[in-house]
Short mmCIF file of C-alpha atoms in Angstrom, two decimals:
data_model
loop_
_atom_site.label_atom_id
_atom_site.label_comp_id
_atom_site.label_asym_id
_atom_site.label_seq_id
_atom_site.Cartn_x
_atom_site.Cartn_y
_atom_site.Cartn_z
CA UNK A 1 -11.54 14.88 -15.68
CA UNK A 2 -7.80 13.89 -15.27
CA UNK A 3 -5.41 14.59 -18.29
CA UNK A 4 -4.39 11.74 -20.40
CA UNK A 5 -1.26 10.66 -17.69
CA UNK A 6 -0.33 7.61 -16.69
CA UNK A 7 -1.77 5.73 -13.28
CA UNK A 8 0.23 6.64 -11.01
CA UNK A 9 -0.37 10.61 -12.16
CA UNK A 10 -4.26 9.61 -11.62
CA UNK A 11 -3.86 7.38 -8.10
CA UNK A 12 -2.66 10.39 -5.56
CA UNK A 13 -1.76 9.21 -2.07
CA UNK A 14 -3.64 10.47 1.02
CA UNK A 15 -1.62 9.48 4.07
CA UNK A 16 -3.33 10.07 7.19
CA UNK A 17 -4.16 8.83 10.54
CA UNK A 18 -3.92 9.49 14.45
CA UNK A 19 -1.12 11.76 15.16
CA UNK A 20 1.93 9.89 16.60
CA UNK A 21 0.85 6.94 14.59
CA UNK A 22 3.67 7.04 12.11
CA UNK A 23 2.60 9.91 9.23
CA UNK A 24 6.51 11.08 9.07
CA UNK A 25 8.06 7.52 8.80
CA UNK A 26 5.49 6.19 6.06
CA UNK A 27 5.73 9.84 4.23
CA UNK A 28 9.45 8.94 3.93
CA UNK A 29 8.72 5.60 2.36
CA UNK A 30 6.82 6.99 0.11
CA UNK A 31 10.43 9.64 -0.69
CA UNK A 32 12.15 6.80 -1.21
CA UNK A 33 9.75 5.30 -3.57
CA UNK A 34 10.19 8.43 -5.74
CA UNK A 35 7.16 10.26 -4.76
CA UNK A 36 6.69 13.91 -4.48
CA UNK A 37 5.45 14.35 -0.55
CA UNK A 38 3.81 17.38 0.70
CA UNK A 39 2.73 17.55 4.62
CA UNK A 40 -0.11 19.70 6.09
CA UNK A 41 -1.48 21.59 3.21
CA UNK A 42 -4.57 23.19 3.78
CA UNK A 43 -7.66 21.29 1.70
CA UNK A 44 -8.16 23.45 -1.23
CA UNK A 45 -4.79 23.37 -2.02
CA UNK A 46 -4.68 19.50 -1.49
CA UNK A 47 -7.01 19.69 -4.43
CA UNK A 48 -4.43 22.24 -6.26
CA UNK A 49 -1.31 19.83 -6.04
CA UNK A 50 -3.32 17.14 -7.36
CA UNK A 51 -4.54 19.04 -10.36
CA UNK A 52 -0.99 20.27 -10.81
CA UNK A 53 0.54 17.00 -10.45
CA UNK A 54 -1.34 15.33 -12.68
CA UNK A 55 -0.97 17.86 -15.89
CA UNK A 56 0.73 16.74 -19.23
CA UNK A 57 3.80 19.14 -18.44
CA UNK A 58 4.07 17.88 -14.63
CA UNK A 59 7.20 16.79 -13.65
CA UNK A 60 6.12 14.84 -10.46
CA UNK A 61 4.93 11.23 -11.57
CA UNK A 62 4.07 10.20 -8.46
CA UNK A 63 2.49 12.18 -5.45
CA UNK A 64 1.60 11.85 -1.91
CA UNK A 65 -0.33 13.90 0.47
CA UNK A 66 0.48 13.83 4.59
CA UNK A 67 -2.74 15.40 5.66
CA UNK A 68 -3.61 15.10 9.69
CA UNK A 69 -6.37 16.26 11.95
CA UNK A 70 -4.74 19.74 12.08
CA UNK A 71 -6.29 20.59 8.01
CA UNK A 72 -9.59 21.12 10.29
CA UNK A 73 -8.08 24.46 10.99
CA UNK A 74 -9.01 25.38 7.44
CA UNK A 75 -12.10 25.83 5.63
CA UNK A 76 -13.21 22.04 3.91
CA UNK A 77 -12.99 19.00 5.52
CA UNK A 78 -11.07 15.75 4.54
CA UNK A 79 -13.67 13.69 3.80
CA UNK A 80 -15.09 16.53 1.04
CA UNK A 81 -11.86 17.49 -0.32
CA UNK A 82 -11.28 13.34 -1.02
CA UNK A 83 -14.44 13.50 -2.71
CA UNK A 84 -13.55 16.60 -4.23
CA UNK A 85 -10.33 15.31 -5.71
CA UNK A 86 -12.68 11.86 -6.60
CA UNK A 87 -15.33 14.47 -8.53
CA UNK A 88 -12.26 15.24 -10.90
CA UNK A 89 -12.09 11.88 -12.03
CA UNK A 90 -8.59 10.37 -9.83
CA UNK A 91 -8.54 7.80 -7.94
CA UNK A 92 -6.86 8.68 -4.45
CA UNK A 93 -5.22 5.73 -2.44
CA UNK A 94 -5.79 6.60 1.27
CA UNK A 95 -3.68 5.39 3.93
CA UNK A 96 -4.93 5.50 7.66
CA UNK A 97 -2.22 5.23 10.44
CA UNK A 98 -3.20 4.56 13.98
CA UNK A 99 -1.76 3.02 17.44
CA UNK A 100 -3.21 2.43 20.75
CA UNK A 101 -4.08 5.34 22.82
CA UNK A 102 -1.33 4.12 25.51
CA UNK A 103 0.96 4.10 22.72
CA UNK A 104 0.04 7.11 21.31
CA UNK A 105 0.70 8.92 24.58
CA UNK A 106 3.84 7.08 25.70
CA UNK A 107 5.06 8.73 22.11
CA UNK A 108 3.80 12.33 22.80
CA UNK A 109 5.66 12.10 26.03
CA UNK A 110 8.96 10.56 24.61
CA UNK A 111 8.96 14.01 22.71
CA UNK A 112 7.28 16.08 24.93
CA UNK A 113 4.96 17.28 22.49
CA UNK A 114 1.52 18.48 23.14
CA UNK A 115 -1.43 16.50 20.73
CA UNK A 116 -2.70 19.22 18.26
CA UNK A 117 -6.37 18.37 19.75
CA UNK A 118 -5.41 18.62 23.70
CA UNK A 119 -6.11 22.52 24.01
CA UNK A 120 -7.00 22.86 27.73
CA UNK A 121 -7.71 19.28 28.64
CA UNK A 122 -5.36 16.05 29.09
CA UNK A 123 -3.71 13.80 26.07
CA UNK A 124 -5.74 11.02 26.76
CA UNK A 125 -8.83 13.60 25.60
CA UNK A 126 -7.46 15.06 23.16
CA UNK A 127 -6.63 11.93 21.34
CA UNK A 128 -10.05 10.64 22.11
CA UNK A 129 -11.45 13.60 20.16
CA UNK A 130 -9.29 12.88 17.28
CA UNK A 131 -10.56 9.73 16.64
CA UNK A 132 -13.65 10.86 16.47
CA UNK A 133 -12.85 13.57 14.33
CA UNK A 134 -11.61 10.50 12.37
CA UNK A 135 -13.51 8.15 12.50
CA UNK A 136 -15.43 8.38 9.02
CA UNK A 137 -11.96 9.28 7.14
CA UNK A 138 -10.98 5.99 8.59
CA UNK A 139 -13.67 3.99 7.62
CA UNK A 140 -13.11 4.95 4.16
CA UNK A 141 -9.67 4.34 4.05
CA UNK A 142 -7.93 1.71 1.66
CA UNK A 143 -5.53 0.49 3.77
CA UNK A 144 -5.21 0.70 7.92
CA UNK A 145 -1.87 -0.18 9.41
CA UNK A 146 -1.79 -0.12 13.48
CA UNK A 147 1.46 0.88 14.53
CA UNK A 148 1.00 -0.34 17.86
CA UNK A 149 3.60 -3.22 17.88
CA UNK A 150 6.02 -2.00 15.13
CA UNK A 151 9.15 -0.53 15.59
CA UNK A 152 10.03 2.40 12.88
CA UNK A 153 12.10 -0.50 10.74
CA UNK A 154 8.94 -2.73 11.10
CA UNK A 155 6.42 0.53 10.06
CA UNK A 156 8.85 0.85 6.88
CA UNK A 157 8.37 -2.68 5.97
CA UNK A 158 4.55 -3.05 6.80
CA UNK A 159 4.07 0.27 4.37
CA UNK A 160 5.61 -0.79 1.88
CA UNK A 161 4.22 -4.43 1.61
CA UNK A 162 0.65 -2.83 2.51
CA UNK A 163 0.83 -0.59 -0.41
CA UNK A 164 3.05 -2.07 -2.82
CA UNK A 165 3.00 -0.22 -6.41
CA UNK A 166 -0.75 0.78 -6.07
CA UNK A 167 -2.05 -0.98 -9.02
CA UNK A 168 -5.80 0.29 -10.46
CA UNK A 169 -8.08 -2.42 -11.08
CA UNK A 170 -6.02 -4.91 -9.43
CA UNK A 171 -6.47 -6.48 -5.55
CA UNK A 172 -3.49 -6.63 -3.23
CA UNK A 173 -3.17 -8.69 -0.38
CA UNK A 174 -0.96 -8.89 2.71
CA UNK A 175 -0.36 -12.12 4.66
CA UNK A 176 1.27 -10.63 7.97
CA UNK A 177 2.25 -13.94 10.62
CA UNK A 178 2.54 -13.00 14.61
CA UNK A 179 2.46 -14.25 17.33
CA UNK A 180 -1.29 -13.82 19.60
CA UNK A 181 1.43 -13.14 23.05
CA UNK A 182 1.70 -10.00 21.75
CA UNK A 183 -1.18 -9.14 20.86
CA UNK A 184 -3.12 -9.64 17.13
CA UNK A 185 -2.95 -7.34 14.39
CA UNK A 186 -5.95 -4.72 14.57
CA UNK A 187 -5.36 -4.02 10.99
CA UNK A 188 -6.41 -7.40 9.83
CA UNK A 189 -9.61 -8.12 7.60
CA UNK A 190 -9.45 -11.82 8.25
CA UNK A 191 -7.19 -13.72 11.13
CA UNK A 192 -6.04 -17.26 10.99
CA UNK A 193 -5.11 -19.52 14.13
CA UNK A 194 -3.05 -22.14 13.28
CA UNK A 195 -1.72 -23.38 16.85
CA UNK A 196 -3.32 -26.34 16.04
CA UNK A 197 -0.65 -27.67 14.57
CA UNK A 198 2.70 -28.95 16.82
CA UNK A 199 4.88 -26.45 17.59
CA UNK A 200 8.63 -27.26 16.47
CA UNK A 201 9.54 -24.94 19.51
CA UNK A 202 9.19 -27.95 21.09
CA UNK A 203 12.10 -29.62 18.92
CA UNK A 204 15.04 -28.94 20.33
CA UNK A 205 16.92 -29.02 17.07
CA UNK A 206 14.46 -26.47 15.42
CA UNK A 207 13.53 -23.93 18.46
CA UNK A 208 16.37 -21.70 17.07
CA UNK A 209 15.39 -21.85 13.47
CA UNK A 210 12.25 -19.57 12.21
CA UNK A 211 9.33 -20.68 10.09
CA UNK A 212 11.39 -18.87 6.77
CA UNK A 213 13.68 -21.57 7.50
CA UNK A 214 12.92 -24.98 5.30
CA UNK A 215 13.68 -27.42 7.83
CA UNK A 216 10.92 -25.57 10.13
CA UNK A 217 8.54 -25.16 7.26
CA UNK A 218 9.08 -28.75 6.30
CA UNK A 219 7.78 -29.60 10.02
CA UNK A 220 5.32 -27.45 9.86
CA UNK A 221 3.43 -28.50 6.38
CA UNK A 222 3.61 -32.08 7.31
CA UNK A 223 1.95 -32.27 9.78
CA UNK A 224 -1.48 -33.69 9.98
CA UNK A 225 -4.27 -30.85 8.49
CA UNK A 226 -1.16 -28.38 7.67
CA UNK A 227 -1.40 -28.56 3.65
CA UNK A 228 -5.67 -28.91 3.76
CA UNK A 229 -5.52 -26.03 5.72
CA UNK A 230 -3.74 -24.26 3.12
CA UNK A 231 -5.73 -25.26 0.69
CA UNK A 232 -8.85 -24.40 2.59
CA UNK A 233 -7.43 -21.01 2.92
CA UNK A 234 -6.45 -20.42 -0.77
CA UNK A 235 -9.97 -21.40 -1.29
CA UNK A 236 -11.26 -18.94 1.24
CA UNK A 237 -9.56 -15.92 0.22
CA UNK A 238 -9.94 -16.45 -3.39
CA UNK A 239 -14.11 -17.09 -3.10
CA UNK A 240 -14.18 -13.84 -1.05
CA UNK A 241 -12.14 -11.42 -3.55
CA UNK A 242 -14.99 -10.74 -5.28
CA UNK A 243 -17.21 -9.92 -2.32
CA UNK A 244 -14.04 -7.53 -1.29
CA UNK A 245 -14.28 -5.87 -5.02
CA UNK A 246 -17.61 -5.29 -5.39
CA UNK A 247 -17.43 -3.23 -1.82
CA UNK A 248 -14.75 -1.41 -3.31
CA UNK A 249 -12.06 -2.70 -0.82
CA UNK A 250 -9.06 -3.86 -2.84
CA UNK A 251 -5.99 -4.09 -0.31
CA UNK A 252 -7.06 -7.11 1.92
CA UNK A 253 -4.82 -7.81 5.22
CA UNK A 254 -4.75 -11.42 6.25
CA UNK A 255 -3.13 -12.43 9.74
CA UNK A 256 -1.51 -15.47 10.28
CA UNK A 257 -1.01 -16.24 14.14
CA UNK A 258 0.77 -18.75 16.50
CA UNK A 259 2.19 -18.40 20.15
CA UNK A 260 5.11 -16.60 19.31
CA UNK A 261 4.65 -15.66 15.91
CA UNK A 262 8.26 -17.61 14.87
CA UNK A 263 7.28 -21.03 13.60
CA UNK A 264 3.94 -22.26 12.31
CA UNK A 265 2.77 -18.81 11.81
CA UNK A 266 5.48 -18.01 9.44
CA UNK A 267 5.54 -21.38 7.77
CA UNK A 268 2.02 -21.36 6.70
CA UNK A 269 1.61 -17.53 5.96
CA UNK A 270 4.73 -18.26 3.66
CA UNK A 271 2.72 -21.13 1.97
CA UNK A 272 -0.57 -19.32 1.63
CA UNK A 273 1.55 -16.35 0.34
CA UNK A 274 3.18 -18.52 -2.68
CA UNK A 275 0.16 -20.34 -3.76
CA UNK A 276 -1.94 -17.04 -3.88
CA UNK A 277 1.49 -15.38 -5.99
CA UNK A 278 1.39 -18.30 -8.63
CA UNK A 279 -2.76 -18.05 -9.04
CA UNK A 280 -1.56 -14.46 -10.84
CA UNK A 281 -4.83 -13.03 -9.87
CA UNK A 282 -3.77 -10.51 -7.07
CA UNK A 283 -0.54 -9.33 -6.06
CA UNK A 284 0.72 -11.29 -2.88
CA UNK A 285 3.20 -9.71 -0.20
CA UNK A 286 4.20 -11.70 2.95
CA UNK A 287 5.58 -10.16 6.76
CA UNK A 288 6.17 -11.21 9.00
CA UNK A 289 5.51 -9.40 12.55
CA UNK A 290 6.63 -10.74 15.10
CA UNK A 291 10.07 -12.74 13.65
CA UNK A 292 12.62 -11.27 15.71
CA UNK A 293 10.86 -10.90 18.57
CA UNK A 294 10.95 -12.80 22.30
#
């Protein structure tokens, strides 16, 4: 059992994934957050650190693990030593970072590195092994982030809404907006459509402006259905929390979508976002994807 510490001493981070999905740029998040990082231990001394880490005389408060497909090599797989570190009484936080597999390789050739699983065959094999290799590690994960679509500002941002300060015993949930032309977030647990509503791209003197703007959000909330459907929404997420507790799944991802992911998007993820804040029953972050983009 864990020694009498506080949380975050008891709540190690396991950040993991697909390799080339981001592990480096969310491991330095986590730096800048204060936490002690270590990258590519071997399992059994995953298990060490944490033990270590979480002693009365420890001087790391916080800690986080970068463990990838390559801790295969060693004796113990991920899956056990999670449980293992579980079995000890902590309560691990695992983060699962993953891209599309033409993303993955346009990044392996940017770098002209070879994937750790390629051996003899191609990239596109080796990073089809991976994911099975992955595949249960990912279902158990708390929190996936696909780094398809995000540039390594946007993967900074998306971390550290997704994780926020890693509360026990309380739910956390992310309202990302974007825009469906680029594709929709495969992270998300629920997606919302909301180009039913008129677009103010449409008015001329609001096409520059952004949904975080209040003369676009103004628009966008009266219209006909807009504040209903926010309601609606509220009323959705907050009859399902305790469905998403009792599975055990406490980080919930909600996108928000429009054409562009600019206006209405933004305007109503913004909305849903402050009405779930003042409720006081989860803690609320809102992103927004696809802002900046054309």
């Amino acid at each position: 059992m864990p020694h009498d510490t506080t949380e975050a001493r008891t709540r190690p981070v396991i950040i993991t994934g697909l390799s080339g999905g981001g592990l480096s740029t969310a491991a330095k998040v986590f730096e800048d957050k204060g936490y002690f990082v270590s990258q590519n231990l071997p399992p059994q001394l995953i298990l060490e650190l944490v033990d270590l880490a979480a002693a009365d005389d420890s001087p790391v408060d916080r800690l986080a693990v970068v463990t990838d497909v390559r801790a295969s090599m060693f004796k113990g797989s991920l899956m056990s030593t999670i449980a293992g570190i579980r079995e000890r009484g902590y309560d691990p936080f695992i983060l699962f970072l993953e891209a599309r597999d033409d993303v993955l390789i346009r990044r392996f050739d940017s770098v002209r590195r070879t994937h750790p699983m390629q051996g003899d065959g191609t990239l596109q094999s080796g990073i089809e092994r991976e994911r099975e290799a992955m595949e249960d590690l990912r279902a158990s994960a708390d929190v996936i982030i696909d780094t398809t679509s995000l540039s390594v500002h946007d993967l900074r941002r998306a971390v550290e809404a997704s994780v926020g300060e890693l509360p026990l015993g309380r739910q956390h949930i992310t309202i990302e907006s974007f825009g469906f032309k680029h594709g929709s977030p495969r992270d998300a647990d629920i997606v919302l459509d909301v180009r039913f509503l008129p677009n103010p791209y449409w008015v001329e003197e609001l096409r520059e402006f952004r949904g975080v703007d209040q003369a676009v959000a103004d628009y966008v909330l009266s219209q006909d259905g807009a504040r209903d459907y926010v309601d609606n929404v509220v009323e959705l997420l907050s009859s399902t929390l305790g469905g998403y507790r009792h599975e055990g799944k406490d980080f919930i991802t909600v996108g928000v979508g429009c054409t562009g992911g600019h206006h209405r998007s933004v305007a109503v993820a913004e909305a849903i976002g402050k009405r779930l804040s003042q409720q006081g029953q989860v803690d609320v972050n809102v992103i927004h994807r696809d802002l900046e983009r054309h």
